[in-house]
XYZ file of C-alpha atoms in Angstrom:
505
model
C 125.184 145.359 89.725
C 125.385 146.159 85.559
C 128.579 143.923 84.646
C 129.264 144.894 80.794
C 131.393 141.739 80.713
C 128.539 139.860 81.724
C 125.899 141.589 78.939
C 128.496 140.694 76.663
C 128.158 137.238 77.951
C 124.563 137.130 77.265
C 124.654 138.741 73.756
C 127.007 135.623 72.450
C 125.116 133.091 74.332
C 121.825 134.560 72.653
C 123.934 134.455 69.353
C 125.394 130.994 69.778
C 121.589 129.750 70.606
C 120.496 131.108 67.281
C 123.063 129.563 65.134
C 122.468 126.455 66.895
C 119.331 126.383 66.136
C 119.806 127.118 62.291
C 119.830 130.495 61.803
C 123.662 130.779 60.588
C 123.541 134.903 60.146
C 121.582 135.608 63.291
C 122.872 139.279 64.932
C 122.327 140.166 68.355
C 123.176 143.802 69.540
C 123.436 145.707 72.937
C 121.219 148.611 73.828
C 122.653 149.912 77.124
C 120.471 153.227 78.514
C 121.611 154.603 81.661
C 119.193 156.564 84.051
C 120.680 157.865 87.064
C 121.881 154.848 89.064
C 119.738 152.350 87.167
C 120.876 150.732 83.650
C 118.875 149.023 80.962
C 120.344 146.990 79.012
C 118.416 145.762 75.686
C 118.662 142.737 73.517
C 118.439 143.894 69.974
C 117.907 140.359 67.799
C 118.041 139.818 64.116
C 117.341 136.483 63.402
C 117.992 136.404 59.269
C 116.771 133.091 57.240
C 116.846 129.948 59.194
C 118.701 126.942 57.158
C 116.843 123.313 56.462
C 118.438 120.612 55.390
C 117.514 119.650 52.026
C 119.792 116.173 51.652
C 121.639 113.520 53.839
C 124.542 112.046 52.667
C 126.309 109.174 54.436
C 129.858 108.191 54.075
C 131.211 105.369 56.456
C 134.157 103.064 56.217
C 132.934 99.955 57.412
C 130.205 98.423 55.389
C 129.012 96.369 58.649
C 128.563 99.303 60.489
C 126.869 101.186 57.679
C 124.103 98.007 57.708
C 123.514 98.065 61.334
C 122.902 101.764 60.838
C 120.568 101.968 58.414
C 118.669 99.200 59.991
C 117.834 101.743 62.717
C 117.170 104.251 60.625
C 113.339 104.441 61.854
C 115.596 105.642 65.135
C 117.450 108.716 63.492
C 116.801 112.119 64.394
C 117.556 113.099 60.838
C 115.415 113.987 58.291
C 115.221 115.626 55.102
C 113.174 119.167 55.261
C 114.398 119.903 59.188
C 115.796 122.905 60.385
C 119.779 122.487 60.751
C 119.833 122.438 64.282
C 123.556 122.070 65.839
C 122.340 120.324 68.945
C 120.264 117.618 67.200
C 123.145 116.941 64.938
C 125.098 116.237 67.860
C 122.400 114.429 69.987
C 121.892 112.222 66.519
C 126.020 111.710 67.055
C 125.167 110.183 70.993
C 122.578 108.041 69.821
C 124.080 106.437 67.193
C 127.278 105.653 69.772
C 124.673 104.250 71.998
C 123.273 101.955 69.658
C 126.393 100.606 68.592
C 128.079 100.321 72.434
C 124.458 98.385 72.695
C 125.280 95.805 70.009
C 129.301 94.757 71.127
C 131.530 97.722 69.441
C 132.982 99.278 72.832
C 134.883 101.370 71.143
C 133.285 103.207 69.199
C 133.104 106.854 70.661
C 131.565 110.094 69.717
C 135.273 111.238 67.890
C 134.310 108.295 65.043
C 130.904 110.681 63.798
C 131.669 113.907 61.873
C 128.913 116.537 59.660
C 130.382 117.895 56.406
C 127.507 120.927 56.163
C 127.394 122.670 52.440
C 125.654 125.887 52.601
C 126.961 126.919 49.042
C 123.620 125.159 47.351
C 121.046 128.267 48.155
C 119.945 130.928 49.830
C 118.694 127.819 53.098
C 119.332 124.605 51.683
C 122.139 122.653 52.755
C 123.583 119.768 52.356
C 124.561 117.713 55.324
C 126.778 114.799 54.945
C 127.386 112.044 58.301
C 131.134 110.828 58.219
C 132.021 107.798 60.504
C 135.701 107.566 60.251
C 137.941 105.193 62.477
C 140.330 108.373 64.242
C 143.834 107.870 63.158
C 145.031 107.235 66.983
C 142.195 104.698 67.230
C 143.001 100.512 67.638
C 142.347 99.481 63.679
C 142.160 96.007 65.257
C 139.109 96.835 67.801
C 137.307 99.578 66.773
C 134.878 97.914 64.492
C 135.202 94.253 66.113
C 132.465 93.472 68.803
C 133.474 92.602 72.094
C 132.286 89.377 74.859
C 133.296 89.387 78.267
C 136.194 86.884 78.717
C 135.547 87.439 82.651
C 133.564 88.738 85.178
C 134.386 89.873 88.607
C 133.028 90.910 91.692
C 134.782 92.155 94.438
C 135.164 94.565 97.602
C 136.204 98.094 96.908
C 139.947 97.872 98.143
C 141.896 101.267 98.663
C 145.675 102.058 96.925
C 148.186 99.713 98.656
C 145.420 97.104 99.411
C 146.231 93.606 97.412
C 143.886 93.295 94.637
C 142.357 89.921 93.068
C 144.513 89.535 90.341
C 147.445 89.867 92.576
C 145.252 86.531 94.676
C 143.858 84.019 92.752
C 143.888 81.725 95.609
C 140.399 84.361 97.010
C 138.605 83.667 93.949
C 135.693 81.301 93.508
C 133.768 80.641 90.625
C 129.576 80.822 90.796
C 127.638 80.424 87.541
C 130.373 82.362 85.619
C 131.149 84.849 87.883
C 134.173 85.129 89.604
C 133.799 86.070 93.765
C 136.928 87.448 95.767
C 135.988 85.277 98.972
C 137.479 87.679 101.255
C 134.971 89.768 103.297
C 132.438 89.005 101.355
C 129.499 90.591 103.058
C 126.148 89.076 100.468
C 125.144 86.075 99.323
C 126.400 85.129 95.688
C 123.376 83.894 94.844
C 121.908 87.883 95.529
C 125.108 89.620 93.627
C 124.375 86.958 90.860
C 121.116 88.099 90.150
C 121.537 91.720 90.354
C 124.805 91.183 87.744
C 123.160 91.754 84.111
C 126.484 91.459 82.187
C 127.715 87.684 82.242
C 130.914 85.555 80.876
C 130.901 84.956 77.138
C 128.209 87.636 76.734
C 128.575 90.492 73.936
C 129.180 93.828 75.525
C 125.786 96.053 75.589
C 125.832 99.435 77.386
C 122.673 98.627 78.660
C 123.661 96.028 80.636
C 126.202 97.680 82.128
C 124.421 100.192 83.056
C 121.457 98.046 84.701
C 124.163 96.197 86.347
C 125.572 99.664 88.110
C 121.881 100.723 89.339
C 121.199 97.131 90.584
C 124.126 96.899 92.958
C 123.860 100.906 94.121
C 119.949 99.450 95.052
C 121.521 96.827 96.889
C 120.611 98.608 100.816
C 124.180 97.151 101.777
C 126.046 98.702 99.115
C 127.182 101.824 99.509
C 128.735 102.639 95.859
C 129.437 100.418 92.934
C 132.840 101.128 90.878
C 133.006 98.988 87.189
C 135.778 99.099 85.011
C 136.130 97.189 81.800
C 139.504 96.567 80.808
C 140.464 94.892 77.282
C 142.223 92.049 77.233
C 146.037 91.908 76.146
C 146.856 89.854 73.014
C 143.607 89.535 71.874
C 141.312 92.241 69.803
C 137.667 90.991 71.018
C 137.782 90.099 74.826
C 136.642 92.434 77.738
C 136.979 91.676 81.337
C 134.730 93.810 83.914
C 135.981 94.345 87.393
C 133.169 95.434 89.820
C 134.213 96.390 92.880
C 131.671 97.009 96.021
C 132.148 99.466 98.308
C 129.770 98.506 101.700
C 127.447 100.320 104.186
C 127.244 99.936 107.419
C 124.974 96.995 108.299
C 123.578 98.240 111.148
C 122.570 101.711 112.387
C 120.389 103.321 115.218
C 118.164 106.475 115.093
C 116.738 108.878 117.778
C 114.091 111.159 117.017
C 112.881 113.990 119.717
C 110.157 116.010 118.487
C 107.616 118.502 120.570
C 104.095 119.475 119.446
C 102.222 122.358 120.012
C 97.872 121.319 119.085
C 96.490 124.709 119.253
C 98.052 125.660 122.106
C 98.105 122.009 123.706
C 101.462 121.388 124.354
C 103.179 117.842 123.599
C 106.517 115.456 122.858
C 107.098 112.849 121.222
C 110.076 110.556 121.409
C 110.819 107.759 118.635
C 113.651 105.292 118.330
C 114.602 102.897 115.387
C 116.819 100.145 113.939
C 117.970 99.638 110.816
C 119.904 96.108 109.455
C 120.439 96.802 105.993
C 122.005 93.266 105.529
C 119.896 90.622 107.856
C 120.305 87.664 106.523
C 123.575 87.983 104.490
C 120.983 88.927 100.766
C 121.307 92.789 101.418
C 117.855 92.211 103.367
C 116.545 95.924 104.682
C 114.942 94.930 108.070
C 113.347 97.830 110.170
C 112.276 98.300 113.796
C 110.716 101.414 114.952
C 109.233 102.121 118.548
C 107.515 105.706 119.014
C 105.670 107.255 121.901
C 103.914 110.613 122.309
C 102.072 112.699 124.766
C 99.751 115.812 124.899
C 97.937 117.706 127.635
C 94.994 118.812 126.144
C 92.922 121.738 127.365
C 89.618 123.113 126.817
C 87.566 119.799 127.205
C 84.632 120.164 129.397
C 82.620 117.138 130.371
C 85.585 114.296 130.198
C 87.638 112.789 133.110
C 90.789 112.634 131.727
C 92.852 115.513 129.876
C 95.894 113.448 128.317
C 96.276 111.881 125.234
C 99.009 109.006 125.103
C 99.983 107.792 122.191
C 102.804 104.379 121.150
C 103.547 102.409 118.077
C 105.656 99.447 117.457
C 106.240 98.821 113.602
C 108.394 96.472 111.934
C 109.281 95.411 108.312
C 111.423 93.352 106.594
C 112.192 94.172 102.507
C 113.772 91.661 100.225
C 115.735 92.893 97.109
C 114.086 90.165 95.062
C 111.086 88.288 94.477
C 109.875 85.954 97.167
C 108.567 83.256 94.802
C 109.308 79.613 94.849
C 110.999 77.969 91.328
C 111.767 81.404 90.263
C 115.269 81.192 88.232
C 117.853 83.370 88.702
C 118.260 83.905 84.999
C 114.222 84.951 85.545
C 115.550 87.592 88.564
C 118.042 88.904 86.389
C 115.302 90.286 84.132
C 113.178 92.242 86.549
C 113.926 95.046 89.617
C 111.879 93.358 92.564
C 111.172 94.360 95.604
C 109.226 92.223 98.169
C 108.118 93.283 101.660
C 107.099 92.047 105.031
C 105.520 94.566 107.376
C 103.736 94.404 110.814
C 102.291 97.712 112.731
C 100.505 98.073 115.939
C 99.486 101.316 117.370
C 97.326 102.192 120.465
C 95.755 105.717 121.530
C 94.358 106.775 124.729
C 92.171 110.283 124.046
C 89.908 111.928 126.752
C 87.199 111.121 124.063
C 88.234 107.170 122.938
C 90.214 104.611 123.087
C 91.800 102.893 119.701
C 93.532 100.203 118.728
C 95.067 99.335 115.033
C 97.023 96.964 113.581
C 98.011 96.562 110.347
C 100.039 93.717 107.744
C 101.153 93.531 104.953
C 102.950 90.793 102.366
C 103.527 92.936 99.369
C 105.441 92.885 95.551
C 106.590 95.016 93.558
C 108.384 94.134 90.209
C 109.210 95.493 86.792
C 110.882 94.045 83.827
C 114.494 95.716 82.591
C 113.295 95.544 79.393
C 109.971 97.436 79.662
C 110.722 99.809 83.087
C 107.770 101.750 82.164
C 105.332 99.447 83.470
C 105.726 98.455 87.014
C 103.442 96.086 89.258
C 102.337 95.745 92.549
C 100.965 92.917 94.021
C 99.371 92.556 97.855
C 99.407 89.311 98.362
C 97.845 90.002 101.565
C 97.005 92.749 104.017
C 95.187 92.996 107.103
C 94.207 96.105 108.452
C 92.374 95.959 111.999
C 91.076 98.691 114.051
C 89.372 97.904 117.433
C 87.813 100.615 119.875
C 87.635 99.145 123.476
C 86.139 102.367 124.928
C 84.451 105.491 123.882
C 83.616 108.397 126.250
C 79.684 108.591 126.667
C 80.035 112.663 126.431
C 81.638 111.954 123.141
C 78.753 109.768 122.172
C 76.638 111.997 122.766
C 77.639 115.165 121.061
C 79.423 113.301 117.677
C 77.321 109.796 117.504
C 74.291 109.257 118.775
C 72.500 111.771 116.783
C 69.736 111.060 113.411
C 71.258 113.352 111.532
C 73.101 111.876 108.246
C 76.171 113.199 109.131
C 76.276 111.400 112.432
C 75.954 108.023 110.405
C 78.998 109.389 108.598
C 81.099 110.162 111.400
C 79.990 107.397 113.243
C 81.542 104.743 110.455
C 84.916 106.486 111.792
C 84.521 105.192 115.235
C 83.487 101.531 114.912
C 85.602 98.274 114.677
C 86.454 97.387 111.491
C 88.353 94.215 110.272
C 89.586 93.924 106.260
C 91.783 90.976 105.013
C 92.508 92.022 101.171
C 94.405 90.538 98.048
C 95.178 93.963 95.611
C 96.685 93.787 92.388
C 97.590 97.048 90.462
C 99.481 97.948 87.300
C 100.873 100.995 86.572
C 102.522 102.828 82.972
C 104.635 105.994 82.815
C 105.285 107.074 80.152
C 107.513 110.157 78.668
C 107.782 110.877 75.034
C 109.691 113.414 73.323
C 107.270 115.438 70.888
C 109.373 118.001 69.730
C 108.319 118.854 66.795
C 109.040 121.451 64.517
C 112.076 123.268 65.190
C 112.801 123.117 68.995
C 114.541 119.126 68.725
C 117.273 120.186 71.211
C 115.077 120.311 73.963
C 113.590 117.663 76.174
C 109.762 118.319 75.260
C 108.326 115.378 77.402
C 104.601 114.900 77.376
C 103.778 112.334 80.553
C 101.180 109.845 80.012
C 100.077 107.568 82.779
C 97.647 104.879 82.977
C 96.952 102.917 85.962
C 94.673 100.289 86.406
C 94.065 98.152 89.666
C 91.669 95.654 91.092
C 91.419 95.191 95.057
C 89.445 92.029 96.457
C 88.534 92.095 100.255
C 86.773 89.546 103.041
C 87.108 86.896 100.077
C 89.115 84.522 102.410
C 87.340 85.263 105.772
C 83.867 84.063 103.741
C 85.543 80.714 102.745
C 86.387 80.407 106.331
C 83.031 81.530 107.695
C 80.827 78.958 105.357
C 84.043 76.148 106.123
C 82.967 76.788 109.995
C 79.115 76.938 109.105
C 79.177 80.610 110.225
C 76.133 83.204 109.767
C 75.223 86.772 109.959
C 75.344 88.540 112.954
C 73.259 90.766 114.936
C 74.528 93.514 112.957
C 73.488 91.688 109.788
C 77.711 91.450 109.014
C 79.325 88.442 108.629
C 81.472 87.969 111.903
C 84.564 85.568 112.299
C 85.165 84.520 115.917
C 82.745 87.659 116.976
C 84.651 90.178 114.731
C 82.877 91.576 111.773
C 85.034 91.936 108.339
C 84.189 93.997 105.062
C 83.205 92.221 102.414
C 83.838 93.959 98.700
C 85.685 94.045 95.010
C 86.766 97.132 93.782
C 87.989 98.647 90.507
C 89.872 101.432 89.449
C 91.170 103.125 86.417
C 93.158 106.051 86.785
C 94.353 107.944 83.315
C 96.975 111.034 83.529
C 98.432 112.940 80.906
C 100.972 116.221 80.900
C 100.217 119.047 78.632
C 103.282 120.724 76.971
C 101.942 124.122 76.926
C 105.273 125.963 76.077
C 108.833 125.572 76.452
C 109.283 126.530 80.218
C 105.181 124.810 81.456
């Protein structure tokens, strides 16, 4: 439906985009052409010169903060020659906040950052002049003094009319400079401790705060994290932080019913799991997961049985940390860890074969705060078996047996197979923001990623097999206790990269 109010809309969002973007005198007019019952409505744009800034002018009234400035001043957005875009003035405005909140001043907010622009110097030169000004409502006494933490705490999310910690000293503990409300507290200080990046005595930095919120929320126990800082009364740099936890439940129980239909072969499946998102008291995610399915399959000539049954037992247990001995917990606070336990067996009975498989796994995965964009992933070890006690002789006969190379292909499908492998892989993501030219508003990512990995298999079973004096085999394969394992090293390089091809692809 044609809604003038709405083309009007669209005219001074068109216009306000414009000016934004540096063309001050832009002009945007409305072509409406009715036909019948259909309108057009047409856009008419005038875009005028577009306005560069030709100098930067500072003027700040604290000399301290005017040093720590321009000693990121390979950071700025600004420079001399750009187009006076509006929305890279004010992104310049949230970065500069951010640096500062990084480096202790907490108060410092985007009201402190003004633009004086002069366009009176030409026809599309201006001059542009950054004013950071303490507000006149604004605490003389703290807005340009950094802030420490005077105290941390960590407590449990406690509803309006619940007694809070300060009002019961008597529930606090202290642990490494962190202060515990004993009561109901469902994890391990030690795990709490470790995801806290913020500690007592410490100069407030945004980022920390921040890495503390998402470390907690990944906490599997945790359902939300609330953090407040609150300033501390008769004194102009001390901050305490109050985090509060608010807690899943620990346990919970799934049913899944699902029916299949294979080409007309009809089937169900039933699968039921357990979750413990807190086993042993760290916030430990530990998983149980038992699924069975059936089919009646149709249309097989030449096999005795039409039915193909189908059940899995899996299992794994995931640690919010790493698993490594004399690792520090000032060492854990620097990373995001994960480390992983897993065990899965499955067994399938087709008209054509039998097969068993079961699979393990002891895996890391880890990345440093400081440097997110790389992550790594360690196997430590995994074991992947598959066994077939029983293949139909028809099947044999039609898919195996045969000289043809693509028998030998599809044959490698259907034998036992036995790998014990150590991987190690490495991974970086990056996304960079290349706007240049005019468009700085926008968020012009181009994604490179670069991943390199190495994966070392049948290394240990060989020890084992020359420790035991074992040979070849029959099959000219190494065997351990009768069961042939792979033996290889592999390599990998894998190198990514996003094309900005225009502002929308």
């Amino acid at each position: 439906m044609y809604d003038s109010e709405g083309t009007l809309y669209g005219m001074r969002n068109i216009e306000q985009a414009l000016y934004s973007d540096g063309y001050l005198h832009a002009q945007v007019d409305t072509l409406v052409q009715t036909s019948k019952h259909k309108v057009k409505v047409t856009y008419c744009i005038t875009p005028r010169d577009r306005y560069y800034i030709d100098t930067l002018r500072y003027d700040f009234d604290d000399d301290t903060i005017y040093s720590i400035y321009k000693g990121d001043s390979a950071n700025s957005l600004l420079r001399r020659g750009m187009p006076l875009n509006l929305n890279v003035l004010s992104e310049e405005r949230s970065r500069m906040v951010k640096m500062l909140r990084q480096k202790g001043y907490y108060f410092v907010n985007n009201d402190f950052i003004t633009y004086d622009i002069d366009t009176l110097r030409g026809i599309t030169a201006t001059n542009v002049t950054l004013r950071m000004h303490r507000p006149e409502m604004a605490d003389s006494s703290r807005s340009y003094t950094r802030q420490r933490f005077r105290q941390v705490y960590i407590t449990q999310f406690r509803t309006i009319g619940e007694d809070s910690v300060a009002a019961s000293n008597s529930a606090l503990t202290n642990y490494r400079g962190i202060m515990f409300d004993t009561r109901q507290l469902k994890v391990n200080k030690r795990v709490l401790l470790s995801h806290t990046a913020i500690n007592k005595g410490a100069v407030y930095d945004e980022t920390d705060v921040q890495n503390t919120y998402n470390n907690l929320n990944s906490l599997p126990v945790v359902k939300f994290t609330n953090m407040q800082v609150v300033p501390v009364t008769g004194t102009d740099s001390l901050l305490d932080c109050n985090i509060s936890l608010r807690y899943n439940k620990t346990n919970s129980i799934g049913l899944e019913v699902e029916g299949t239909n294979t080409s007309g072969d009809l089937g169900a499946a039933v699968a039921l799991s357990y979750n413990n998102r807190n086993a042993f008291k760290g916030s430990e995610m530990l998983t149980f997961k038992l699924r069975g399915a059936y089919e009646a399959i149709s249309g097989l000539e030449g096999y005795n049985n039409q039915n193909y049954f189908e059940l899995s037992a899996e299992g794994s247990l995931r640690f919010p940390t790493l698993l490594l001995p004399f690792l520090s917990i000032e060492k854990k606070k620097e990373m995001k860890a994960l480390s992983q336990v897993s065990l899965m067996y499955n067994t399938q009975d087709r008209p054509e074969f039998h097969r068993r498989v079961l699979t393990a796994a002891w895996t890391y995965t880890w990345n440093r705060t400081n440097t997110p964009r790389w992550v790594h992933n360690f196997d430590l070890l995994s074991v992947n078996y598959v066994y077939m006690p029983w293949i139909s002789d028809t099947f044999k006969k039609d898919y195996l047996d045969g000289e043809d190379a693509r028998y030998s292909v599809l044959r490698s499908s259907y034998e036992n197979l036995f790998i014990v492998k150590t991987a190690y892989s490495l991974t970086y993501n990056s996304q960079r923001n290349n706007a240049n030219g005019g468009n700085y508003s926008q968020s012009l990512t181009q994604g490179v990623q670069v991943k390199a990995g190495v994966e070392l298999a049948g290394n240990v079973l060989y020890g084992i097999s020359n420790m035991l004096h074992r040979g070849k085999g029959d099959n000219g394969c190494y065997n351990l206790f009768g069961i042939s394992y792979s033996q290889y090293a592999k390599f990998d390089f894998d190198f990514v990269r996003s094309l900005l091809l225009n502002d929308r692809n």
